[in-house]
Amino acid sequence: MAQANTLSHNSPLLNRLYAWAKERFPLANALLAISLYLAISAIAKHSSSEAIPIWHDITNCFAAVSIFLLLRILDEHKDYKIDNKFHADRVLQQGYISLYHLKILGVIAFIITGLSTLAVERDDLYSLQSWLLMLGWLTLMTFEFFSSKWLNQHLISYSFSHMLIMPLIGLWFYFLAGYNAINLSLISLIMLLFFFSGFSFEFVRKTKSHEEENKNIPTYSSILGISQAITLVVCCVFAVSLFSILLIYYFLTSYWWIYTIIIGTSLLCLLFLTRFSISPSIRARRYNEAAVGIHILCSLWMVITSSSIS
């Protein structure tokens, strides 16, 4: 990797951790995590007189980044042996940092999520319960539900079981943002938005061109074919649009440009995905990932914007 070429094993630890983060947990991941939380916080502030103050939102943004960082670190541990074989050029695999360094970083991330949860906890214990539920599922994911061999032979089942963490994160964000009441309709919309946002990234990231395929690493394109894999991505993208619009409708927002941005970015995704389906390439796949990421971010920020102008 380019960043690894500028490193040595004697480089400052922060530089080596930064190189790993740039490779495995880039700034876009943190931006997405923050946007997901702020969208839920915006809904909370719109509908609850007891929503938490702004300084709590700032600390909760760190918690939002921390939970996704923890997910990545646990994946690095879980897939370490496989990555040593098939991704030997990565920062971790080259020994610039170790699993021990990531373990310390993961403990810090875990503590941040716990402290943020306790900071907003009320007598109803919803925040704590949702945090524990999320961590319980995360633990099962780490051990691959004690069915590692079977799951690794069934990519779609593997992804579905792991992607269920996303609605649980959405539920945790719901209570972390200051809700102290159960609104099943709102919770359902939030959890579905999180689920399809996660699957959009999962499907587009593992839908590759023929030149990128590795027979030892299954992808959706290798299992389903490029056309069917792209169809799944498109369905998830439009699901993100649908549930974003339904959340915005919750604010009774009538500004046409908000809906235009969401629909426009989803059509942009459709354009890039169609081009990839016709002429798959590494470059086109990267455009797909960028377009899907932009669409999700725009959808989330339209939810945030709607709460402030309604």
XYZ file of C-alpha atoms in Angstrom:
310
model
C 0.000 0.000 0.000
C 1.139 3.550 -0.697
C 0.910 4.699 2.885
C 2.826 1.668 4.106
C 5.735 2.549 1.814
C 6.375 5.719 3.822
C 6.433 3.798 7.101
C 9.020 1.846 8.966
C 8.711 -0.239 12.086
C 10.471 2.612 13.884
C 7.907 5.237 12.829
C 5.927 6.836 15.683
C 3.035 4.638 16.777
C 0.488 7.343 15.969
C 1.773 7.466 12.387
C 1.439 3.709 12.070
C -2.067 3.731 13.560
C -3.023 6.548 11.202
C -1.778 4.485 8.248
C -3.929 1.562 9.404
C -6.957 3.823 9.874
C -6.492 5.371 6.444
C -6.499 1.895 4.979
C -9.156 0.140 7.081
C -11.200 2.868 8.799
C -11.018 5.990 6.618
C -12.518 9.375 7.418
C -15.612 8.563 5.350
C -16.513 5.821 7.856
C -16.359 8.292 10.739
C -18.427 10.821 8.768
C -21.087 8.199 8.093
C -21.212 7.178 11.768
C -21.612 10.794 12.881
C -24.277 11.455 10.247
C -26.252 8.383 11.320
C -26.260 9.558 14.924
C -27.054 13.203 14.104
C -30.031 12.121 11.985
C -31.486 10.278 14.992
C -30.626 13.178 17.299
C -32.411 15.587 14.952
C -35.555 13.465 15.146
C -35.295 13.348 18.938
C -34.949 17.101 19.245
C -37.916 17.625 16.957
C -40.289 15.351 18.842
C -39.142 15.350 22.467
C -38.988 18.220 24.924
C -36.517 16.186 26.981
C -33.928 15.634 24.249
C -30.342 15.840 25.448
C -28.336 19.091 25.209
C -25.884 19.861 22.418
C -22.776 18.997 24.437
C -24.120 15.489 24.909
C -24.551 15.226 21.158
C -20.868 16.038 20.742
C -19.796 13.250 23.088
C -22.297 10.879 21.475
C -20.714 11.530 18.083
C -17.493 10.098 19.537
C -19.518 7.106 20.749
C -21.022 6.661 17.267
C -17.573 6.602 15.665
C -16.328 4.312 18.430
C -18.926 1.582 17.837
C -18.073 1.391 14.142
C -14.367 1.459 14.967
C -14.945 -1.412 17.394
C -16.708 -3.352 14.640
C -13.709 -2.895 12.370
C -11.213 -3.887 15.064
C -13.142 -7.068 15.889
C -13.201 -7.912 12.187
C -9.442 -7.407 12.020
C -8.998 -9.941 14.814
C -11.544 -12.381 13.383
C -10.127 -12.321 9.839
C -6.449 -11.990 10.764
C -5.282 -15.382 9.482
C -7.219 -15.082 6.223
C -5.947 -11.541 5.637
C -2.383 -12.687 6.259
C -2.806 -15.046 3.319
C -4.715 -12.872 0.860
C -3.922 -9.283 1.930
C -0.280 -9.444 2.936
C 0.313 -5.840 1.815
C -1.890 -4.293 4.498
C -0.433 -2.257 7.353
C -1.442 -4.791 10.003
C -0.231 -7.763 7.994
C 3.172 -6.146 7.438
C 3.618 -5.772 11.174
C 3.665 -1.972 11.361
C 1.045 -2.336 14.067
C -0.071 -5.439 15.959
C -3.340 -6.938 17.081
C -2.350 -5.849 20.581
C -2.345 -2.198 19.474
C -5.795 -2.652 17.957
C -6.994 -4.420 21.085
C -6.048 -1.390 23.196
C -7.790 0.881 20.696
C -10.849 -1.383 20.819
C -10.979 -1.248 24.636
C -10.897 2.564 24.466
C -13.719 2.547 21.893
C -15.747 0.172 24.077
C -15.289 2.407 27.142
C -16.413 5.477 25.184
C -19.654 3.745 24.133
C -20.296 2.616 27.709
C -19.660 6.008 29.271
C -21.888 7.726 26.712
C -24.646 5.225 27.442
C -24.445 5.760 31.203
C -24.298 9.543 30.769
C -27.804 9.638 29.255
C -29.259 6.739 31.248
C -32.597 7.317 32.946
C -34.719 5.286 35.332
C -36.223 3.307 32.433
C -32.803 1.795 31.544
C -33.651 1.778 27.814
C -30.273 3.188 26.816
C -28.386 0.602 28.862
C -30.581 -2.264 27.661
C -30.195 -1.325 23.988
C -26.411 -1.017 24.455
C -26.222 -4.473 26.053
C -28.441 -5.963 23.334
C -26.172 -4.490 20.654
C -23.049 -5.794 22.424
C -24.625 -9.231 22.793
C -25.198 -9.472 19.040
C -21.711 -8.078 18.402
C -20.261 -10.836 20.576
C -22.138 -13.497 18.590
C -20.853 -11.921 15.373
C -17.291 -12.057 16.649
C -17.648 -15.805 17.246
C -19.577 -16.081 13.951
C -22.581 -17.484 15.806
C -20.547 -20.618 16.520
C -21.212 -21.681 12.914
C -18.138 -20.283 11.215
C -17.687 -23.061 8.663
C -21.326 -23.008 7.510
C -21.603 -19.214 7.405
C -18.423 -18.831 5.390
C -19.895 -21.185 2.785
C -23.113 -19.116 2.543
C -22.180 -15.482 1.929
C -25.709 -14.070 1.912
C -26.611 -15.750 5.215
C -23.280 -14.581 6.631
C -23.932 -10.997 5.589
C -27.548 -10.985 6.767
C -26.626 -12.285 10.225
C -23.842 -9.722 10.568
C -25.844 -6.840 9.113
C -28.495 -7.225 11.830
C -26.089 -5.274 14.035
C -27.061 -2.133 12.093
C -30.704 -1.880 13.289
C -29.476 -2.607 16.824
C -27.055 0.305 16.517
C -29.979 2.403 15.293
C -32.004 1.374 18.351
C -29.095 2.302 20.639
C -28.736 5.676 18.895
C -32.492 6.221 19.415
C -32.128 6.067 23.191
C -28.657 7.617 23.218
C -30.176 10.695 21.538
C -32.502 11.250 24.464
C -35.692 9.311 23.781
C -37.375 7.939 26.872
C -40.527 6.579 25.229
C -41.226 3.658 22.921
C -42.500 4.819 19.527
C -42.673 1.584 17.534
C -43.370 3.238 14.183
C -40.427 5.585 14.518
C -38.118 2.867 15.843
C -39.054 0.610 12.924
C -38.278 3.308 10.356
C -34.927 4.060 11.985
C -33.940 0.397 12.207
C -34.911 -0.241 8.586
C -32.950 2.817 7.426
C -29.870 1.585 9.294
C -30.298 -1.960 7.979
C -30.515 -0.970 4.309
C -27.778 1.654 4.647
C -25.474 -1.063 5.936
C -26.491 -3.538 3.260
C -26.022 -0.938 0.515
C -22.370 -0.639 1.506
C -21.998 -4.377 1.998
C -23.397 -5.290 -1.414
C -21.604 -2.584 -3.388
C -18.279 -3.281 -1.661
C -18.425 -6.967 -2.519
C -19.668 -6.606 -6.079
C -16.473 -6.601 -8.100
C -15.270 -6.703 -11.668
C -13.917 -9.944 -13.110
C -10.315 -8.724 -12.835
C -10.697 -8.241 -9.062
C -12.240 -11.605 -8.275
C -10.318 -14.113 -6.182
C -11.612 -17.670 -6.214
C -10.674 -18.016 -2.530
C -12.707 -14.964 -1.439
C -16.434 -15.121 -2.280
C -18.205 -11.988 -3.466
C -21.801 -11.316 -4.448
C -20.746 -10.903 -8.055
C -18.982 -14.277 -8.076
C -21.918 -16.070 -6.423
C -24.897 -14.346 -8.020
C -23.377 -12.831 -11.124
C -22.819 -9.123 -11.685
C -26.361 -8.370 -12.894
C -28.119 -9.918 -9.889
C -25.608 -8.434 -7.454
C -26.135 -4.979 -8.938
C -29.909 -5.496 -8.690
C -29.509 -6.109 -4.950
C -27.492 -2.901 -4.592
C -30.137 -0.923 -6.472
C -32.920 -2.331 -4.267
C -31.010 -1.348 -1.119
C -30.275 2.139 -2.456
C -33.952 2.784 -3.175
C -34.882 1.341 0.228
C -32.580 3.940 1.824
C -34.390 6.607 -0.205
C -37.806 5.295 0.845
C -37.123 5.168 4.580
C -35.326 8.518 4.533
C -38.346 10.101 2.850
C -40.704 8.466 5.356
C -38.642 9.866 8.237
C -38.672 13.292 6.601
C -42.446 13.007 6.166
C -42.523 12.477 9.927
C -41.502 16.151 10.166
C -44.291 17.104 7.722
C -41.679 18.813 5.554
C -42.976 20.133 2.232
C -39.739 21.493 0.766
C -39.510 19.911 -2.676
C -35.739 20.296 -2.970
C -35.156 17.953 -0.025
C -36.943 15.115 -1.799
C -35.234 16.076 -5.069
C -31.773 15.639 -3.539
C -32.610 12.190 -2.178
C -34.201 10.992 -5.409
C -31.486 12.644 -7.513
C -28.620 10.949 -5.692
C -30.411 7.587 -5.879
C -30.736 8.030 -9.649
C -27.050 8.934 -9.779
C -26.323 5.604 -8.076
C -28.513 3.855 -10.631
C -26.525 5.463 -13.459
C -23.131 4.364 -12.106
C -24.378 0.892 -11.181
C -25.861 0.389 -14.644
C -22.583 1.453 -16.268
C -20.721 -1.010 -14.074
C -23.144 -3.784 -15.010
C -22.528 -3.110 -18.702
C -18.781 -2.582 -18.428
C -17.369 -3.747 -15.079
C -13.954 -2.452 -14.039
C -12.025 -1.558 -10.888
C -12.527 2.137 -11.588
C -16.278 1.694 -12.128
C -16.549 -0.279 -8.889
C -14.898 2.581 -6.996
C -17.384 5.010 -8.550
C -20.187 2.719 -7.355
C -18.915 2.827 -3.772
C -18.539 6.614 -3.884
C -22.021 7.127 -5.366
C -23.700 4.876 -2.781
C -21.812 6.606 0.039
C -22.817 10.053 -1.211
C -26.443 8.963 -1.507
C -26.587 7.660 2.062
C -24.883 10.780 3.435
C -27.190 13.097 1.471
C -30.260 11.162 2.647
C -29.152 11.407 6.280
C -28.380 15.097 6.027
C -31.744 15.771 4.427
C -33.304 14.162 7.521
C -31.176 16.455 9.703
C -32.038 19.519 7.581
C -35.755 18.719 7.671
C -35.812 18.767 11.447
C -34.287 22.237 11.568
C -36.582 23.903 9.033
C -39.897 22.194 9.864
